[in-house]
Amino acid sequence: MRIVLLGAPGSGKGTQSQRLVQRLGIPQISTGDLLRAAVAKGTELGRQAKQAMEGGRLVDDALVLGMIRERLGEPDTRGGFILDGFPRNLAQAHALDRLLETVRQPLQAVVQLEVDYGELVRRISGRRTCADCGRVFNLFSAKPAALQGELCPKTGAPHRLTQRPDDNEATVAERLRVYDEKTRPLIDFYRARGLLQVIDAEGEVDTVTRRLTAALGAATPRRTTGRTRAATPARSAARKRPARRRAAARTASARSPRATRRTASAKSPSRRKTPAKTSKAAGRRRRAPRGKRR
Ligand SMILES: [Zn+2]
């Protein structure tokens, strides 16, 4: 699944991206990481980026897009990707649209992580990143004892927690202002394209992950590429089911777009889950005998 996560600084995009990488088995594409990797590898794009950064200039959008394009050529992105930190403004969103169209990997879902302004400030100022493994921690949401007891997978020593220079409270307000001005308009951009899901990103990390995966499940039918399913005799049935669900979703959205949007909201996960599960199980029961005969 090809996903863009949107959200203000501190909305938990990084943490939730890490969760999605685990759950969906698709890579996270962070433009910051791409830039650093390209510079380290000394590729042509990397050399240009390095020149720009050393000259104190912003790295050109075309350069970043070039790196994304290269990254999308790697085989691990065939099952999809999570784009994190890009696009940040409308010009980038348009350019990304064109690029993804060219490589025939259009976005399938854009999820906006909504968090209250005061909570954002609190989260950002408490954020620490391990200098070795890159994992993100928060002093306010994780117990320090748990942090100290845990060893870094990279070094085998405790995580080395550092604060990003732009995470201090003095710069947070400015970053949020820039976000409101430049990035927030992307919400309407993607809503107009029928890709947008908005979730409440406050609360426990696990809770937000559940809302996020529910929103993604509502955005497009799950691909049936799972190994377990492919190995069962009910394989053909498993293939048919999503198509039917897709048709149902289309009908529903044609009838009432508002209702569909409400379904995707994070407020009522339990109500949404139950009927889907029931019909899925029923479908499997009905179809299993036919599968066995084959
Ligand atoms: Zn670490």
Tab-separated table of N, CA and C in Angstrom, residues 58-220:
chain	number	residue	atom	x	y	z
A	58	LEU	N	18.605	25.641	0.578
A	58	LEU	CA	17.669	24.541	0.723
A	58	LEU	C	17.900	23.579	-0.430
A	59	VAL	N	17.723	22.284	-0.141
A	59	VAL	CA	17.872	21.307	-1.215
A	59	VAL	C	16.665	21.427	-2.146
A	60	ASP	N	16.947	21.557	-3.416
A	60	ASP	CA	15.930	21.728	-4.440
A	60	ASP	C	14.909	20.585	-4.448
A	61	ASP	N	13.634	20.921	-4.665
A	61	ASP	CA	12.592	19.899	-4.754
A	61	ASP	C	12.911	18.851	-5.821
A	62	ALA	N	13.423	19.327	-6.963
A	62	ALA	CA	13.705	18.407	-8.066
A	62	ALA	C	14.712	17.341	-7.635
A	63	LEU	N	15.662	17.762	-6.817
A	63	LEU	CA	16.679	16.834	-6.322
A	63	LEU	C	16.054	15.782	-5.406
A	64	VAL	N	15.210	16.264	-4.483
A	64	VAL	CA	14.547	15.343	-3.550
A	64	VAL	C	13.667	14.375	-4.322
A	65	LEU	N	12.943	14.902	-5.314
A	65	LEU	CA	12.083	14.035	-6.131
A	65	LEU	C	12.911	13.005	-6.888
A	66	GLY	N	14.079	13.429	-7.348
A	66	GLY	CA	14.972	12.497	-8.032
A	66	GLY	C	15.377	11.350	-7.118
A	67	MET	N	15.627	11.685	-5.856
A	67	MET	CA	16.003	10.654	-4.886
A	67	MET	C	14.841	9.727	-4.590
A	68	ILE	N	13.643	10.305	-4.484
A	68	ILE	CA	12.467	9.472	-4.240
A	68	ILE	C	12.275	8.521	-5.428
A	69	ARG	N	12.456	9.063	-6.619
A	69	ARG	CA	12.268	8.235	-7.817
A	69	ARG	C	13.255	7.065	-7.825
A	70	GLU	N	14.509	7.364	-7.502
A	70	GLU	CA	15.515	6.299	-7.426
A	70	GLU	C	15.125	5.246	-6.389
A	71	ARG	N	14.658	5.748	-5.240
A	71	ARG	CA	14.294	4.843	-4.146
A	71	ARG	C	13.142	3.926	-4.555
A	72	LEU	N	12.197	4.491	-5.316
A	72	LEU	CA	11.033	3.711	-5.743
A	72	LEU	C	11.402	2.650	-6.771
A	73	GLY	N	12.607	2.750	-7.314
A	73	GLY	CA	13.061	1.735	-8.252
A	73	GLY	C	13.585	0.498	-7.547
A	74	GLU	N	13.762	0.584	-6.225
A	74	GLU	CA	14.289	-0.569	-5.488
A	74	GLU	C	13.162	-1.560	-5.196
A	75	PRO	N	13.513	-2.867	-5.236
A	75	PRO	CA	12.455	-3.898	-5.200
A	75	PRO	C	11.609	-3.910	-3.929
A	76	ASP	N	12.158	-3.432	-2.797
A	76	ASP	CA	11.367	-3.527	-1.560
A	76	ASP	C	10.160	-2.587	-1.560
A	77	THR	N	10.068	-1.695	-2.552
A	77	THR	CA	8.916	-0.792	-2.578
A	77	THR	C	7.773	-1.339	-3.433
A	78	ARG	N	7.942	-2.556	-3.952
A	78	ARG	CA	6.897	-3.095	-4.829
A	78	ARG	C	5.575	-3.282	-4.097
A	79	GLY	N	5.663	-3.638	-2.816
A	79	GLY	CA	4.434	-3.815	-2.050
A	79	GLY	C	3.890	-2.512	-1.493
A	80	GLY	N	4.587	-1.416	-1.758
A	80	GLY	CA	4.136	-0.122	-1.254
A	80	GLY	C	5.214	0.573	-0.449
A	81	PHE	N	4.849	1.708	0.138
A	81	PHE	CA	5.810	2.485	0.927
A	81	PHE	C	5.046	3.474	1.789
A	82	ILE	N	5.739	3.971	2.790
A	82	ILE	CA	5.177	5.042	3.622
A	82	ILE	C	6.073	6.251	3.443
A	83	LEU	N	5.522	7.289	2.891
A	83	LEU	CA	6.303	8.498	2.669
A	83	LEU	C	6.157	9.393	3.898
A	84	ASP	N	7.299	9.756	4.460
A	84	ASP	CA	7.291	10.501	5.721
A	84	ASP	C	8.114	11.777	5.549
A	85	GLY	N	7.513	12.917	5.803
A	85	GLY	CA	8.239	14.178	5.696
A	85	GLY	C	8.195	14.800	4.314
A	86	PHE	N	7.444	14.237	3.442
A	86	PHE	CA	7.296	14.746	2.090
A	86	PHE	C	5.961	14.260	1.547
A	87	PRO	N	5.175	15.111	0.887
A	87	PRO	CA	5.412	16.530	0.589
A	87	PRO	C	5.100	17.447	1.780
A	88	ARG	N	5.710	18.624	1.750
A	88	ARG	CA	5.485	19.598	2.812
A	88	ARG	C	4.742	20.835	2.331
A	89	ASN	N	4.554	20.945	1.026
A	89	ASN	CA	3.774	22.076	0.510
A	89	ASN	C	3.086	21.659	-0.787
A	90	LEU	N	2.220	22.542	-1.274
A	90	LEU	CA	1.407	22.187	-2.441
A	90	LEU	C	2.241	21.924	-3.686
A	91	ALA	N	3.294	22.726	-3.882
A	91	ALA	CA	4.132	22.522	-5.062
A	91	ALA	C	4.735	21.119	-5.032
A	92	GLN	N	5.216	20.703	-3.863
A	92	GLN	CA	5.788	19.357	-3.727
A	92	GLN	C	4.725	18.283	-3.941
A	93	ALA	N	3.511	18.548	-3.450
A	93	ALA	CA	2.435	17.565	-3.599
A	93	ALA	C	2.094	17.356	-5.077
A	94	HIS	N	2.026	18.457	-5.820
A	94	HIS	CA	1.761	18.355	-7.262
A	94	HIS	C	2.883	17.585	-7.957
A	95	ALA	N	4.120	17.937	-7.610
A	95	ALA	CA	5.269	17.293	-8.248
A	95	ALA	C	5.297	15.804	-7.913
A	96	LEU	N	4.982	15.483	-6.661
A	96	LEU	CA	4.964	14.075	-6.254
A	96	LEU	C	3.895	13.310	-7.035
A	97	ASP	N	2.729	13.941	-7.182
A	97	ASP	CA	1.636	13.354	-7.949
A	97	ASP	C	2.109	12.959	-9.346
A	98	ARG	N	2.786	13.906	-9.995
A	98	ARG	CA	3.258	13.656	-11.362
A	98	ARG	C	4.288	12.534	-11.382
A	99	LEU	N	5.211	12.583	-10.428
A	99	LEU	CA	6.246	11.545	-10.375
A	99	LEU	C	5.623	10.153	-10.201
A	100	LEU	N	4.706	10.041	-9.234
A	100	LEU	CA	4.119	8.730	-8.938
A	100	LEU	C	3.282	8.229	-10.112
A	101	GLU	N	2.705	9.169	-10.849
A	101	GLU	CA	1.959	8.783	-12.036
A	101	GLU	C	2.918	8.225	-13.086
A	102	THR	N	4.049	8.899	-13.241
A	102	THR	CA	5.045	8.462	-14.216
A	102	THR	C	5.535	7.049	-13.913
A	103	VAL	N	5.789	6.770	-12.650
A	103	VAL	CA	6.304	5.440	-12.309
A	103	VAL	C	5.167	4.459	-12.005
A	104	ARG	N	3.949	4.893	-12.250
A	104	ARG	CA	2.747	4.060	-12.059
A	104	ARG	C	2.632	3.485	-10.667
A	105	GLN	N	2.922	4.325	-9.690
A	105	GLN	CA	2.739	3.913	-8.297
A	105	GLN	C	1.962	4.995	-7.554
A	106	PRO	N	0.746	5.304	-8.001
A	106	PRO	CA	0.005	6.404	-7.374
A	106	PRO	C	-0.308	6.118	-5.902
A	107	LEU	N	-0.482	7.184	-5.134
A	107	LEU	CA	-0.820	7.024	-3.721
A	107	LEU	C	-2.165	6.335	-3.579
A	108	GLN	N	-2.289	5.564	-2.483
A	108	GLN	CA	-3.557	4.901	-2.212
A	108	GLN	C	-4.243	5.440	-0.976
A	109	ALA	N	-3.457	6.059	-0.096
A	109	ALA	CA	-4.067	6.635	1.108
A	109	ALA	C	-3.187	7.736	1.669
A	110	VAL	N	-3.837	8.763	2.166
A	110	VAL	CA	-3.145	9.833	2.877
A	110	VAL	C	-3.845	9.973	4.219
A	111	VAL	N	-3.090	9.836	5.289
A	111	VAL	CA	-3.710	9.922	6.607
A	111	VAL	C	-3.178	11.139	7.352
A	112	GLN	N	-4.104	11.965	7.780
A	112	GLN	CA	-3.763	13.148	8.555
A	112	GLN	C	-3.874	12.806	10.044
A	113	LEU	N	-2.785	12.988	10.792
A	113	LEU	CA	-2.772	12.722	12.227
A	113	LEU	C	-3.065	14.025	12.973
A	114	GLU	N	-4.244	14.103	13.558
A	114	GLU	CA	-4.669	15.335	14.240
A	114	GLU	C	-4.301	15.322	15.720
A	115	VAL	N	-3.596	16.356	16.140
A	115	VAL	CA	-3.247	16.504	17.557
A	115	VAL	C	-3.418	17.970	17.951
A	116	ASP	N	-3.951	18.179	19.151
A	116	ASP	CA	-4.150	19.519	19.685
A	116	ASP	C	-2.819	20.284	19.800
A	117	TYR	N	-2.876	21.580	19.577
A	117	TYR	CA	-1.676	22.426	19.546
A	117	TYR	C	-0.820	22.324	20.826
A	118	GLY	N	-1.463	22.439	21.983
A	118	GLY	CA	-0.711	22.385	23.250
A	118	GLY	C	-0.012	21.051	23.438
A	119	GLU	N	-0.708	19.984	23.042
A	119	GLU	CA	-0.139	18.641	23.138
A	119	GLU	C	1.072	18.506	22.201
A	120	LEU	N	0.994	19.125	21.041
A	120	LEU	CA	2.124	19.092	20.097
A	120	LEU	C	3.372	19.704	20.725
A	121	VAL	N	3.183	20.871	21.355
A	121	VAL	CA	4.320	21.566	21.965
A	121	VAL	C	4.948	20.681	23.039
A	122	ARG	N	4.091	20.067	23.859
A	122	ARG	CA	4.579	19.211	24.937
A	122	ARG	C	5.350	18.020	24.367
A	123	ARG	N	4.776	17.393	23.347
A	123	ARG	CA	5.411	16.212	22.770
A	123	ARG	C	6.765	16.539	22.153
A	124	ILE	N	6.816	17.642	21.409
A	124	ILE	CA	8.066	17.944	20.695
A	124	ILE	C	9.183	18.236	21.683
A	125	SER	N	8.866	18.998	22.736
A	125	SER	CA	9.940	19.357	23.660
A	125	SER	C	10.417	18.143	24.460
A	126	GLY	N	9.597	17.082	24.539
A	126	GLY	CA	10.021	15.884	25.267
A	126	GLY	C	10.639	14.823	24.369
A	127	ARG	N	10.762	15.119	23.101
A	127	ARG	CA	11.212	14.099	22.156
A	127	ARG	C	12.733	13.926	22.199
A	128	ARG	N	13.142	12.654	22.224
A	128	ARG	CA	14.578	12.340	22.163
A	128	ARG	C	14.779	11.214	21.146
A	129	THR	N	15.874	11.286	20.436
A	129	THR	CA	16.174	10.272	19.422
A	129	THR	C	17.461	9.556	19.812
A	130	CYS	N	17.498	8.249	19.618
A	130	CYS	CA	18.743	7.524	19.884
A	130	CYS	C	19.722	7.827	18.754
A	131	ALA	N	20.896	8.285	19.129
A	131	ALA	CA	21.904	8.680	18.136
A	131	ALA	C	22.414	7.464	17.360
A	132	ASP	N	22.207	6.257	17.913
A	132	ASP	CA	22.746	5.061	17.267
A	132	ASP	C	21.720	4.342	16.391
A	133	CYS	N	20.526	4.063	16.935
A	133	CYS	CA	19.559	3.286	16.156
A	133	CYS	C	18.468	4.170	15.554
A	134	GLY	N	18.389	5.424	15.970
A	134	GLY	CA	17.423	6.340	15.377
A	134	GLY	C	16.026	6.232	15.946
A	135	ARG	N	15.848	5.343	16.938
A	135	ARG	CA	14.521	5.197	17.503
A	135	ARG	C	14.133	6.464	18.267
A	136	VAL	N	12.840	6.800	18.194
A	136	VAL	CA	12.366	8.027	18.827
A	136	VAL	C	11.676	7.690	20.145
A	137	PHE	N	12.030	8.399	21.178
A	137	PHE	CA	11.421	8.213	22.497
A	137	PHE	C	10.787	9.524	22.931
A	138	ASN	N	9.895	9.441	23.915
A	138	ASN	CA	9.390	10.677	24.481
A	138	ASN	C	9.451	10.623	25.994
A	139	LEU	N	10.075	11.625	26.572
A	139	LEU	CA	10.252	11.658	28.025
A	139	LEU	C	8.913	11.685	28.748
A	140	PHE	N	7.874	12.202	28.092
A	140	PHE	CA	6.580	12.321	28.755
A	140	PHE	C	5.711	11.086	28.586
A	141	SER	N	5.989	10.266	27.586
A	141	SER	CA	5.100	9.126	27.370
A	141	SER	C	5.754	7.790	27.723
A	142	ALA	N	7.083	7.760	27.859
A	142	ALA	CA	7.736	6.507	28.239
A	142	ALA	C	8.414	6.688	29.599
A	143	LYS	N	8.388	5.629	30.398
A	143	LYS	CA	9.013	5.730	31.708
A	143	LYS	C	10.530	5.707	31.548
A	144	PRO	N	11.246	6.666	32.144
A	144	PRO	CA	12.699	6.712	32.008
A	144	PRO	C	13.370	5.395	32.411
A	145	ALA	N	12.805	4.710	33.439
A	145	ALA	CA	13.394	3.445	33.883
A	145	ALA	C	13.385	2.425	32.749
A	146	ALA	N	12.275	2.406	32.014
A	146	ALA	CA	12.154	1.464	30.898
A	146	ALA	C	13.185	1.792	29.821
A	147	LEU	N	13.426	3.070	29.642
A	147	LEU	CA	14.405	3.490	28.647
A	147	LEU	C	15.800	3.048	29.054
A	148	GLN	N	16.116	3.214	30.346
A	148	GLN	CA	17.457	2.885	30.808
A	148	GLN	C	17.738	1.395	30.771
A	149	GLY	N	16.687	0.610	31.039
A	149	GLY	CA	16.881	-0.835	31.063
A	149	GLY	C	17.067	-1.423	29.675
A	150	GLU	N	16.603	-0.708	28.667
A	150	GLU	CA	16.612	-1.282	27.333
A	150	GLU	C	17.928	-1.006	26.617
A	151	LEU	N	18.412	-2.020	25.905
A	151	LEU	CA	19.685	-1.845	25.201
A	151	LEU	C	19.456	-1.547	23.725
A	152	CYS	N	20.335	-0.751	23.186
A	152	CYS	CA	20.233	-0.358	21.787
A	152	CYS	C	20.607	-1.538	20.887
A	153	PRO	N	19.748	-1.869	19.904
A	153	PRO	CA	20.066	-3.003	19.031
A	153	PRO	C	21.331	-2.774	18.188
A	154	LYS	N	21.690	-1.530	18.012
A	154	LYS	CA	22.874	-1.222	17.191
A	154	LYS	C	24.178	-1.418	17.957
A	155	THR	N	24.179	-0.990	19.235
A	155	THR	CA	25.438	-0.971	19.977
A	155	THR	C	25.491	-1.971	21.115
A	156	GLY	N	24.320	-2.459	21.569
A	156	GLY	CA	24.288	-3.347	22.724
A	156	GLY	C	24.432	-2.597	24.037
A	157	ALA	N	24.662	-1.306	23.959
A	157	ALA	CA	24.737	-0.444	25.143
A	157	ALA	C	23.398	0.297	25.258
A	158	PRO	N	23.173	1.014	26.373
A	158	PRO	CA	21.914	1.784	26.455
A	158	PRO	C	21.797	2.767	25.280
A	159	HIS	N	20.544	3.064	24.891
A	159	HIS	CA	20.333	4.043	23.825
A	159	HIS	C	20.987	5.370	24.207
A	160	ARG	N	21.558	6.023	23.228
A	160	ARG	CA	22.137	7.358	23.477
A	160	ARG	C	21.111	8.411	23.076
A	161	LEU	N	20.392	8.928	24.054
A	161	LEU	CA	19.292	9.843	23.749
A	161	LEU	C	19.793	11.261	23.505
A	162	THR	N	19.389	11.789	22.366
A	162	THR	CA	19.780	13.157	22.028
A	162	THR	C	18.541	13.940	21.625
A	163	GLN	N	18.603	15.240	21.824
A	163	GLN	CA	17.492	16.091	21.415
A	163	GLN	C	17.858	16.762	20.095
A	164	ARG	N	16.956	16.642	19.114
A	164	ARG	CA	17.216	17.324	17.852
A	164	ARG	C	17.265	18.822	18.102
A	165	PRO	N	18.199	19.516	17.454
A	165	PRO	CA	18.361	20.952	17.728
A	165	PRO	C	17.077	21.747	17.501
A	166	ASP	N	16.256	21.297	16.535
A	166	ASP	CA	15.040	22.077	16.267
A	166	ASP	C	13.840	21.603	17.081
A	167	ASP	N	14.073	20.747	18.080
A	167	ASP	CA	12.980	20.293	18.935
A	167	ASP	C	12.842	21.115	20.209
A	168	ASN	N	13.683	22.130	20.395
A	168	ASN	CA	13.544	22.892	21.640
A	168	ASN	C	12.358	23.842	21.542
A	169	GLU	N	11.837	24.225	22.711
A	169	GLU	CA	10.566	24.952	22.739
A	169	GLU	C	10.602	26.264	21.972
A	170	ALA	N	11.781	26.879	21.898
A	170	ALA	CA	11.879	28.170	21.215
A	170	ALA	C	11.521	28.056	19.733
A	171	THR	N	11.878	26.939	19.127
A	171	THR	CA	11.642	26.822	17.684
A	171	THR	C	10.335	26.091	17.357
A	172	VAL	N	9.713	25.485	18.387
A	172	VAL	CA	8.512	24.699	18.127
A	172	VAL	C	7.379	25.557	17.570
A	173	ALA	N	7.147	26.706	18.186
A	173	ALA	CA	6.057	27.580	17.756
A	173	ALA	C	6.237	27.986	16.298
A	174	GLU	N	7.454	28.293	15.932
A	174	GLU	CA	7.737	28.691	14.551
A	174	GLU	C	7.496	27.518	13.587
A	175	ARG	N	7.919	26.319	13.995
A	175	ARG	CA	7.707	25.154	13.130
A	175	ARG	C	6.213	24.887	12.942
A	176	LEU	N	5.445	25.072	14.006
A	176	LEU	CA	4.006	24.837	13.900
A	176	LEU	C	3.351	25.901	13.009
A	177	ARG	N	3.868	27.129	13.078
A	177	ARG	CA	3.333	28.193	12.236
A	177	ARG	C	3.600	27.868	10.760
A	178	VAL	N	4.818	27.447	10.463
A	178	VAL	CA	5.174	27.086	9.091
A	178	VAL	C	4.300	25.923	8.619
A	179	TYR	N	4.084	24.960	9.509
A	179	TYR	CA	3.241	23.815	9.156
A	179	TYR	C	1.839	24.281	8.774
A	180	ASP	N	1.265	25.151	9.603
A	180	ASP	CA	-0.088	25.641	9.333
A	180	ASP	C	-0.166	26.354	7.988
A	181	GLU	N	0.864	27.113	7.701
A	181	GLU	CA	0.837	27.914	6.478
A	181	GLU	C	1.115	27.068	5.235
A	182	LYS	N	2.116	26.203	5.297
A	182	LYS	CA	2.576	25.502	4.091
A	182	LYS	C	1.973	24.105	3.929
A	183	THR	N	1.920	23.351	5.024
A	183	THR	CA	1.582	21.933	4.909
A	183	THR	C	0.094	21.654	5.101
A	184	ARG	N	-0.550	22.438	5.963
A	184	ARG	CA	-1.963	22.189	6.230
A	184	ARG	C	-2.831	22.210	4.959
A	185	PRO	N	-2.511	23.087	3.983
A	185	PRO	CA	-3.305	23.071	2.738
A	185	PRO	C	-3.315	21.715	2.019
A	186	LEU	N	-2.361	20.837	2.332
A	186	LEU	CA	-2.337	19.520	1.685
A	186	LEU	C	-3.553	18.692	2.077
A	187	ILE	N	-4.134	19.008	3.234
A	187	ILE	CA	-5.315	18.266	3.677
A	187	ILE	C	-6.413	18.396	2.628
A	188	ASP	N	-6.663	19.632	2.189
A	188	ASP	CA	-7.698	19.837	1.174
A	188	ASP	C	-7.293	19.256	-0.177
A	189	PHE	N	-6.009	19.369	-0.473
A	189	PHE	CA	-5.484	18.838	-1.728
A	189	PHE	C	-5.796	17.334	-1.842
A	190	TYR	N	-5.492	16.582	-0.793
A	190	TYR	CA	-5.701	15.136	-0.847
A	190	TYR	C	-7.158	14.756	-0.625
A	191	ARG	N	-7.887	15.608	0.097
A	191	ARG	CA	-9.314	15.330	0.271
A	191	ARG	C	-10.007	15.409	-1.079
A	192	ALA	N	-9.633	16.415	-1.864
A	192	ALA	CA	-10.233	16.591	-3.193
A	192	ALA	C	-9.924	15.395	-4.090
A	193	ARG	N	-8.837	14.690	-3.812
A	193	ARG	CA	-8.485	13.523	-4.617
A	193	ARG	C	-9.075	12.236	-4.058
A	194	GLY	N	-9.854	12.374	-3.008
A	194	GLY	CA	-10.513	11.203	-2.440
A	194	GLY	C	-9.578	10.279	-1.688
A	195	LEU	N	-8.409	10.793	-1.278
A	195	LEU	CA	-7.406	9.944	-0.631
A	195	LEU	C	-7.337	10.143	0.873
A	196	LEU	N	-7.945	11.223	1.367
A	196	LEU	CA	-7.682	11.636	2.745
A	196	LEU	C	-8.498	10.898	3.795
A	197	GLN	N	-7.792	10.486	4.860
A	197	GLN	CA	-8.417	9.974	6.073
A	197	GLN	C	-7.867	10.822	7.209
A	198	VAL	N	-8.731	11.232	8.113
A	198	VAL	CA	-8.254	12.004	9.260
A	198	VAL	C	-8.458	11.168	10.513
A	199	ILE	N	-7.411	11.038	11.324
A	199	ILE	CA	-7.587	10.307	12.579
A	199	ILE	C	-7.170	11.171	13.761
A	200	ASP	N	-7.787	10.889	14.898
A	200	ASP	CA	-7.429	11.519	16.155
A	200	ASP	C	-6.129	10.862	16.616
A	201	ALA	N	-5.042	11.637	16.667
A	201	ALA	CA	-3.731	11.056	16.993
A	201	ALA	C	-3.305	11.372	18.416
A	202	GLU	N	-4.270	11.697	19.273
A	202	GLU	CA	-3.942	11.869	20.695
A	202	GLU	C	-4.224	10.568	21.421
A	203	GLY	N	-3.573	10.394	22.576
A	203	GLY	CA	-3.781	9.176	23.346
A	203	GLY	C	-2.595	8.244	23.208
A	204	GLU	N	-2.803	7.002	23.688
A	204	GLU	CA	-1.728	6.017	23.689
A	204	GLU	C	-1.265	5.707	22.267
A	205	VAL	N	0.018	5.434	22.128
A	205	VAL	CA	0.583	5.118	20.812
A	205	VAL	C	-0.145	3.920	20.176
A	206	ASP	N	-0.405	2.873	21.000
A	206	ASP	CA	-1.093	1.682	20.480
A	206	ASP	C	-2.493	2.015	19.969
A	207	THR	N	-3.168	2.884	20.699
A	207	THR	CA	-4.526	3.279	20.306
A	207	THR	C	-4.496	3.988	18.961
A	208	VAL	N	-3.521	4.882	18.831
A	208	VAL	CA	-3.406	5.626	17.571
A	208	VAL	C	-3.069	4.670	16.423
A	209	THR	N	-2.202	3.686	16.702
A	209	THR	CA	-1.866	2.700	15.660
A	209	THR	C	-3.124	1.961	15.211
A	210	ARG	N	-3.988	1.614	16.187
A	210	ARG	CA	-5.235	0.923	15.826
A	210	ARG	C	-6.116	1.803	14.940
A	211	ARG	N	-6.207	3.085	15.305
A	211	ARG	CA	-7.016	4.002	14.488
A	211	ARG	C	-6.418	4.128	13.094
A	212	LEU	N	-5.092	4.176	13.047
A	212	LEU	CA	-4.409	4.346	11.765
A	212	LEU	C	-4.643	3.135	10.859
A	213	THR	N	-4.473	1.941	11.406
A	213	THR	CA	-4.653	0.750	10.565
A	213	THR	C	-6.120	0.601	10.158
A	214	ALA	N	-7.033	1.016	11.058
A	214	ALA	CA	-8.460	0.979	10.688
A	214	ALA	C	-8.722	1.943	9.535
A	215	ALA	N	-8.124	3.125	9.611
A	215	ALA	CA	-8.318	4.119	8.542
A	215	ALA	C	-7.741	3.612	7.226
A	216	LEU	N	-6.594	2.953	7.299
A	216	LEU	CA	-5.974	2.420	6.083
A	216	LEU	C	-6.812	1.281	5.518
A	217	GLY	N	-7.381	0.481	6.402
A	217	GLY	CA	-8.250	-0.609	5.963
A	217	GLY	C	-9.479	-0.073	5.259
A	218	ALA	N	-9.951	1.095	5.707
A	218	ALA	CA	-11.130	1.703	5.089
A	218	ALA	C	-10.765	2.364	3.769
A	219	ALA	N	-9.482	2.741	3.643
A	219	ALA	CA	-9.071	3.485	2.452
A	219	ALA	C	-9.052	2.604	1.210
A	220	THR	N	-8.495	1.418	1.333
A	220	THR	CA	-8.476	0.485	0.199
A	220	THR	C	-8.605	-0.915	0.768
